[in-house]
Coordinates of C-alpha atoms and ligand atoms in Angstrom, one line a residue:
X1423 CA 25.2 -23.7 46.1
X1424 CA 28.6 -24.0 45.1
X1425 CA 29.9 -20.3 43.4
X1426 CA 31.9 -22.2 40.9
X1427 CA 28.8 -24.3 39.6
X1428 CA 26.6 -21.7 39.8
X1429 CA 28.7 -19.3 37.5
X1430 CA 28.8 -22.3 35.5
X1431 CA 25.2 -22.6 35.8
X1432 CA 24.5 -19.0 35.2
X1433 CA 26.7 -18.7 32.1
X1434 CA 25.1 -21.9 30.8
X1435 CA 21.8 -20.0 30.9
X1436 CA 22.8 -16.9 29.8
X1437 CA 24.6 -18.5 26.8
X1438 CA 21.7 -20.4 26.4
X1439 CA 19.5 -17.3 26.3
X1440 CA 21.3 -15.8 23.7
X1441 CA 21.2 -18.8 21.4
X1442 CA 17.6 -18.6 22.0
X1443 CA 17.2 -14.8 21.0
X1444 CA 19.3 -14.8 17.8
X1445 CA 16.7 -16.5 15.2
X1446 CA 14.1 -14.8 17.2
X1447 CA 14.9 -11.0 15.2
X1448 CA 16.8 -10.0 12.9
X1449 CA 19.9 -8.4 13.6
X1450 CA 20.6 -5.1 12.3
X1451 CA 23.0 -6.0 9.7
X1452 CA 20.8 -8.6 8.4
X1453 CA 17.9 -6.1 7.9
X1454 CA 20.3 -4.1 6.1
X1455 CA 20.8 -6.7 3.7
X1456 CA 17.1 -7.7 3.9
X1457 CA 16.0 -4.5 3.0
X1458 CA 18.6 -3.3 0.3
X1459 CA 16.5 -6.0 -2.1
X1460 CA 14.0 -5.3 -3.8
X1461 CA 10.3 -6.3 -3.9
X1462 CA 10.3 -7.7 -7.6
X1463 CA 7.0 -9.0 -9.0
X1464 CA 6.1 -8.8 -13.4
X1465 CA 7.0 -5.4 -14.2
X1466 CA 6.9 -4.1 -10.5
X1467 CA 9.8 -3.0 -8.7
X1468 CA 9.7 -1.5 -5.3
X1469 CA 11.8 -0.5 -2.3
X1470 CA 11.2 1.7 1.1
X1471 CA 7.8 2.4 1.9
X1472 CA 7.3 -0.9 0.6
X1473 CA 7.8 -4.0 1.8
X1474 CA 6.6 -7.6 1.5
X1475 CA 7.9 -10.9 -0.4
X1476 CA 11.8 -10.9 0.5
X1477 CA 11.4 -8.1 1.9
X1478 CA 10.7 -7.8 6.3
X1479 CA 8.1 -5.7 8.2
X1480 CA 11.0 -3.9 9.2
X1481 CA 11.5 -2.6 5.3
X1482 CA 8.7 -1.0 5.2
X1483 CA 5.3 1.0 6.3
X1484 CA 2.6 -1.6 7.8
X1485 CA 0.1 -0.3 5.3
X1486 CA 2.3 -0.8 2.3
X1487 CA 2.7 -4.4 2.0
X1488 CA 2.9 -6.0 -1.5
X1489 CA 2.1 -9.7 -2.6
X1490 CA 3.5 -11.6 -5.5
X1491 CA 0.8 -13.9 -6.9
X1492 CA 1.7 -16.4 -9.7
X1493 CA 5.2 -14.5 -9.7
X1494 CA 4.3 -12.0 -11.8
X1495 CA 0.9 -10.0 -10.6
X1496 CA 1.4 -7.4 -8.0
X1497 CA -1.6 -7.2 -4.9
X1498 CA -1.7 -4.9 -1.8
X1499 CA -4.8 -4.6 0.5
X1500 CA -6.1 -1.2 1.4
X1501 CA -8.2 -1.2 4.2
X1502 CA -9.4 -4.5 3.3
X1503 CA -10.2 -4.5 0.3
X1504 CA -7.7 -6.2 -2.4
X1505 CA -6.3 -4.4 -5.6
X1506 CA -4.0 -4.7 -8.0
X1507 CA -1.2 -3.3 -8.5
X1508 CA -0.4 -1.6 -12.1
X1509 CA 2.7 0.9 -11.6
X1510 CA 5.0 1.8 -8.7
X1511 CA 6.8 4.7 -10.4
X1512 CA 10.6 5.3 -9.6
X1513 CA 11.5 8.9 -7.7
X1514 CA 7.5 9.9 -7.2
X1515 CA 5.5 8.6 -4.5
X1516 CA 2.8 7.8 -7.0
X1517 CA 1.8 4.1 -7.5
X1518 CA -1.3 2.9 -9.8
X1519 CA -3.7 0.8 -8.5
X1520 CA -7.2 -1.0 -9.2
X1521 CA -9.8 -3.0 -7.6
X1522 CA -9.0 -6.5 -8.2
X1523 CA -12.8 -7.3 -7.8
X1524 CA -13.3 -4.9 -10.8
X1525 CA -11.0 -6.4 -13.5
X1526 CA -13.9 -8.2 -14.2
X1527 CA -16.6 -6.0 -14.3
X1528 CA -18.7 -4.3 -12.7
X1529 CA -20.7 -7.0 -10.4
X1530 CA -18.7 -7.9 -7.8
X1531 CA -18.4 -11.7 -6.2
X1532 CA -19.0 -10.0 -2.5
X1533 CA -20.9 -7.4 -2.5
X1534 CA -19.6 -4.8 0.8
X1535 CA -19.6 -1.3 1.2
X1536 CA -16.7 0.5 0.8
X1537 CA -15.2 3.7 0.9
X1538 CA -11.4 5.2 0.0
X1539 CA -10.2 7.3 1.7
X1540 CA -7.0 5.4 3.7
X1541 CA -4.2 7.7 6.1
X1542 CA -1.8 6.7 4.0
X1543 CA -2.6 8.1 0.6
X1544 CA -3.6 11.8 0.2
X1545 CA -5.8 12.9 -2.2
X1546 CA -4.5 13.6 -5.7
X1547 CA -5.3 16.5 -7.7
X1548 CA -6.1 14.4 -11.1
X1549 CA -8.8 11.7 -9.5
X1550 CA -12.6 12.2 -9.2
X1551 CA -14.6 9.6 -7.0
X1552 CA -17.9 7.8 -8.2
X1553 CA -20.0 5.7 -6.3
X1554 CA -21.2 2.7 -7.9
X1555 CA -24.7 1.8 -6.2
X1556 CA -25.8 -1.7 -6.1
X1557 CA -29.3 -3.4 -5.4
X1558 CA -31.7 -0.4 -5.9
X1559 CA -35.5 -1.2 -6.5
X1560 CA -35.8 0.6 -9.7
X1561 CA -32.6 2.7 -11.0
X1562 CA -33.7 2.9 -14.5
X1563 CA -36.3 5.0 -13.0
X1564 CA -34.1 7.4 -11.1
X1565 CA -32.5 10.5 -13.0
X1566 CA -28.9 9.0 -13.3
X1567 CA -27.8 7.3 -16.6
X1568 CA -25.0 4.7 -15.5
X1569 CA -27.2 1.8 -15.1
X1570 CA -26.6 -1.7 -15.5
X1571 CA -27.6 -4.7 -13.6
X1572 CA -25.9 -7.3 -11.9
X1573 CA -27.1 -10.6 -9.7
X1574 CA -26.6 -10.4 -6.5
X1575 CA -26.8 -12.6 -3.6
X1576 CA -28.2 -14.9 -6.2
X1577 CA -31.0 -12.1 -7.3
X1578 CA -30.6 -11.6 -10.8
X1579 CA -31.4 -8.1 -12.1
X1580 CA -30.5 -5.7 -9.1
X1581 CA -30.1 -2.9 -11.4
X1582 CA -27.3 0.1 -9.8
X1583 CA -26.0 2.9 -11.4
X1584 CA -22.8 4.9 -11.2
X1585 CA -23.5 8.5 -9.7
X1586 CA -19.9 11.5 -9.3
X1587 CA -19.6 12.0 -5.8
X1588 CA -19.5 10.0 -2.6
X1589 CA -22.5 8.5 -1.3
X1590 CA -23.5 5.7 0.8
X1591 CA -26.2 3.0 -0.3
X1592 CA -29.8 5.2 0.9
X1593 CA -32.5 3.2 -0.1
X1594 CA -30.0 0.6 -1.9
X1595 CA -28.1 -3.0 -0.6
X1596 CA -24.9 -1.0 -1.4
X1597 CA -22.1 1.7 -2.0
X1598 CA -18.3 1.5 -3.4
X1599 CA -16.8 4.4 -4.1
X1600 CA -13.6 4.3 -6.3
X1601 CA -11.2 7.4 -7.4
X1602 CA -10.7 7.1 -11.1
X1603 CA -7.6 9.0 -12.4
X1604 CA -6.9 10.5 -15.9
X1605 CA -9.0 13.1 -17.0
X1606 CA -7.8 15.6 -19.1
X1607 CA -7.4 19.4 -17.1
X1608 CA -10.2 21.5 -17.3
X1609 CA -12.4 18.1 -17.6
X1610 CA -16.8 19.2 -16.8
X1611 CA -18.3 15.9 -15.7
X1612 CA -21.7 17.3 -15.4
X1613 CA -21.2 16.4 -19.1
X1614 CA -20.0 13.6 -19.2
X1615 CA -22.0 11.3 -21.6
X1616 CA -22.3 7.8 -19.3
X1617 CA -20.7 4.7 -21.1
X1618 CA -21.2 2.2 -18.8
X1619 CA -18.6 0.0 -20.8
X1620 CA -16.1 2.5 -20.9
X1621 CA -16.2 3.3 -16.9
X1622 CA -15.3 -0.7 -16.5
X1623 CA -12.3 0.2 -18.4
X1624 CA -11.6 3.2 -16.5
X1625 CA -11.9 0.7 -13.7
X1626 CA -9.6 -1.5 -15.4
X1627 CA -6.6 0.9 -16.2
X1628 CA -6.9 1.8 -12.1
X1629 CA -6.2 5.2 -10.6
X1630 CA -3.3 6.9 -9.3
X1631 CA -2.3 7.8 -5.8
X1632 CA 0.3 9.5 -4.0
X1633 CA 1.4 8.2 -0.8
X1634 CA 2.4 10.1 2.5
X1635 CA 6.0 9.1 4.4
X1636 CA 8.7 11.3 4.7
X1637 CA 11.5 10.6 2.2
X1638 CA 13.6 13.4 3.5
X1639 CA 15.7 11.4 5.7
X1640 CA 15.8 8.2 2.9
X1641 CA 17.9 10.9 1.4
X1642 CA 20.3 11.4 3.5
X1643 CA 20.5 7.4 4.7
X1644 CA 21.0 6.4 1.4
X1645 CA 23.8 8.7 0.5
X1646 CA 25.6 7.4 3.8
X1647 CA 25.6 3.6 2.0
X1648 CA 22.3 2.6 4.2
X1649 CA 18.8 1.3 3.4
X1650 CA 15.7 2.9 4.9
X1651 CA 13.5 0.8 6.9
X1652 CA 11.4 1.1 9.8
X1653 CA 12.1 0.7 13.6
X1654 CA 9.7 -1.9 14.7
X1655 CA 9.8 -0.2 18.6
X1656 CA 9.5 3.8 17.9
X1657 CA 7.9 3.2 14.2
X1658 CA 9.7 5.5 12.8
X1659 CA 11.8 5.4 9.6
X1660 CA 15.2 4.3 10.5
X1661 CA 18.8 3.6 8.7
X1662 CA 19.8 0.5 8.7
X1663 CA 23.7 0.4 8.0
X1664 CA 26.3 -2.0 6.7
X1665 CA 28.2 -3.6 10.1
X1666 CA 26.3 -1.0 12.5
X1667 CA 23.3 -0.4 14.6
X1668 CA 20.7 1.2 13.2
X1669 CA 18.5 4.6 14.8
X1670 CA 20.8 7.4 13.5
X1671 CA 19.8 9.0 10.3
X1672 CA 23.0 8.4 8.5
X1673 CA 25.3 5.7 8.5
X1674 CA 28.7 7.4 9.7
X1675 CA 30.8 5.4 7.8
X1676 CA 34.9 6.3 7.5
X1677 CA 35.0 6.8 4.1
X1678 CA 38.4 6.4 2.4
X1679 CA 40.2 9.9 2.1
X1680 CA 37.3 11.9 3.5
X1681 CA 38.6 14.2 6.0
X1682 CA 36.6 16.1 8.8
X1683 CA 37.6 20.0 8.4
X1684 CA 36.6 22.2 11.3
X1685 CA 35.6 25.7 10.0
X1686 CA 35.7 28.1 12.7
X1687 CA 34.9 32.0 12.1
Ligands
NAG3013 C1 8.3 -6.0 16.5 O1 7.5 -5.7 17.7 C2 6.4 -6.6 17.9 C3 5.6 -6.1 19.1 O2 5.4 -4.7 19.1 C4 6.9 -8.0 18.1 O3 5.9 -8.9 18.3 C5 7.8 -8.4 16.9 O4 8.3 -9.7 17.2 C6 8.9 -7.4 16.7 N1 9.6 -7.8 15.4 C7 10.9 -7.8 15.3 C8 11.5 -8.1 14.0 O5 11.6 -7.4 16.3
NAG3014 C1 -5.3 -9.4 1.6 O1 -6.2 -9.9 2.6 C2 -6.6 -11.3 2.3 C3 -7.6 -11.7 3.4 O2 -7.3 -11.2 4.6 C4 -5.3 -12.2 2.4 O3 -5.7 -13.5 2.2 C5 -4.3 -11.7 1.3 O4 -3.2 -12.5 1.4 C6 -4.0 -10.2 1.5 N1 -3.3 -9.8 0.4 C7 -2.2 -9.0 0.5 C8 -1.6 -8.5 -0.8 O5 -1.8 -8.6 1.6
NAG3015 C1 -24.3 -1.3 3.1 O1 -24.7 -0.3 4.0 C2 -26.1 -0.3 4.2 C3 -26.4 0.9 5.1 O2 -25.5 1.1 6.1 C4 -26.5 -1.6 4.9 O3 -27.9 -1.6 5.1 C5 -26.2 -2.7 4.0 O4 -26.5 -4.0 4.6 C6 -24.7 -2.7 3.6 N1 -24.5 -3.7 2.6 C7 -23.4 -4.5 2.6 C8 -23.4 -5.5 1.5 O5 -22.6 -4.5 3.4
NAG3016 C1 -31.5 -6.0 -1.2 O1 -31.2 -7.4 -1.3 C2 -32.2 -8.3 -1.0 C3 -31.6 -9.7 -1.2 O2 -30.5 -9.8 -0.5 C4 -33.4 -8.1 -1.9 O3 -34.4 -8.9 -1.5 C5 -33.9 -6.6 -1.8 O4 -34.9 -6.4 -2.6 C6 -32.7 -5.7 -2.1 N1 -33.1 -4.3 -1.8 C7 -33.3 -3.5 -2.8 C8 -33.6 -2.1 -2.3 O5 -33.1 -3.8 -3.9
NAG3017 C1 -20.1 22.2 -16.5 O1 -21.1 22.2 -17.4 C2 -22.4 22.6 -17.0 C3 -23.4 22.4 -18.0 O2 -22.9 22.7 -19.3 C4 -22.3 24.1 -16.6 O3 -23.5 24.5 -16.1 C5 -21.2 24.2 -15.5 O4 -21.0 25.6 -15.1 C6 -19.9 23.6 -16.0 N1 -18.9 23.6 -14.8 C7 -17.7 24.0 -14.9 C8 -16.8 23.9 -13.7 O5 -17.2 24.4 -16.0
NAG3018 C1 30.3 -6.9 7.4 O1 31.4 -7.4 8.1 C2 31.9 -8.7 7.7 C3 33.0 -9.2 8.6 O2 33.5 -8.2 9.3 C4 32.3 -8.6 6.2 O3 32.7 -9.9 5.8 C5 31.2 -8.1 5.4 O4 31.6 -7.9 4.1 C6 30.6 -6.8 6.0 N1 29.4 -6.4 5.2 C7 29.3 -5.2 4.7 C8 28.0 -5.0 4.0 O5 30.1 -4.3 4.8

């Protein structure tokens, strides 16, 4: 082949290629801008860990994805299973939460076991588990006083009963076990006097948890003018900068009048 035609040729594709890759990714600059917003939903407001809405993947932890229903409720899945969500506090790692199945009460649609215990979140001091038990043959016979009844699967009157602890199903169709948060210090539950209408509210008002990412490094990022995010090959948090490439922690920008002084002893 002619040289001249195929450096023609070859440019041609490699131009050609590039067009190709630019809507295929972001580029660094734009997930800067991407992820300086914020995911806004009712009273929610959330940045890094979080991402979801206008906000990329690359904003945020994979688990940590937040929906805006109707423009104003907050949801996020956690293994699975759909909740609500209440609070996102500012400077804690704390966010509220509740079973969206439970807002309205105690007999869920689907019936499936289910557990909490997700990487993501650690425990927090303030929250106790229950396990709500579904589809016993007789719980108003059994020792426990949290019984009510519910139809499942079309049965009407599967009785189940809320027990402290974490269990699975035994002889019962079913387990779900759900933190609640909020009781005051020093709280005995062995006396706790069961109000079955009163734990759907507890239910209601959700429970707290703390989640687990390093902020250190947010720190330092956002001081530098950057936005933390995550980088979609090492999956590690990364700072995405103004006009720069992104998987340093800071963004070394030439601030106006800053001076670099070498102290030597
Ligand atoms: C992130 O990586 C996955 C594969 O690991 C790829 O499918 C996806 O397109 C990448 N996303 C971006 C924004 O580069
Ligand atoms: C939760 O999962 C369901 C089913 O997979 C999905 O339809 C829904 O959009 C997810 N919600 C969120 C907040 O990710
Ligand atoms: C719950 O778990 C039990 C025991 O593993 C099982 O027999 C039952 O089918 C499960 N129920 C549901 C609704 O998934
Ligand atoms: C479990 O559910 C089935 C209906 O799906 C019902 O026939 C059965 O009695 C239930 N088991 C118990 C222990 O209640
Ligand atoms: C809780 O109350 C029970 C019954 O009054 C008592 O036996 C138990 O020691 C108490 N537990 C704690 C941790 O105070
Ligand atoms: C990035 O660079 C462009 C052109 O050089 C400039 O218009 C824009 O304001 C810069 N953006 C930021 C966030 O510094």
């Amino acid at each position: 082949m002619n040289s001249a035609v195929f450096s023609f040729l070859s440019d041609f594709v490699f131009l050609l290629l590039l067009f190709i890759q630019i809507p295929s990714s972001l580029s660094d600059d734009d997930l800067f801008t991407a992820c300086r917003k914020e995911f806004v939903c009712g009273g929610i407001s959330a940045g890094f860990p979080f991402w979801g809405a206008d906000r990329p993947p690359a904003c945020g932890i994979p688990e940590l994805e937040l929906k805006c229903d109707e423009n104003y409720i907050a949801k996020m899945n956690i293994s699975q299973v759909a909740y609500r969500v209440l609070k996102i506090y500012q400077n804690s790692p704390i966010l509220r939460i509740a079973r969206e199945d439970y807002l309205v009460g105690l007999c869920p649609p689907q019936l499936e076991n289910s557990t909490f215990n997700p990487k993501i979140f650690e425990a927090y001091e303030g929250n106790i588990y229950f396990t709500l038990i579904y589809g016993c043959e007789d719980a108003s016979a059994n020792m426990y006083e949290g019984t009510f009844s519910c139809k499942i699967k079309d049965v009407d009157g599967q009785s189940g009963y809320i027990i402290e602890g974490e269990y699975g199903p035994g002889e019962c169709n079913g387990s779900v076990i759900v933190p609640v948060s909020d009781f005051p210090p020093g709280w005995n539950t062995s006396v706790f006097e069961w109000d079955v209408a009163a734990f759907e509210v507890r239910l209601k008002t959700g429970f707290e948890v703390r989640w687990k990412v390093d902020m250190d490094l947010c720190g330092e990022c956002s001081t530098s003018r950057g936005v933390c995010g995550i980088d979609n090959d090492t999956t590690q948090t990364t700072c995405y900068c103004p006009n720069q490439s992104s998987g340093s922690k800071t963004c070394a920008l030439p601030a106006p009048g800053m001076h670099c002084t070498e102290i030597s002893l």
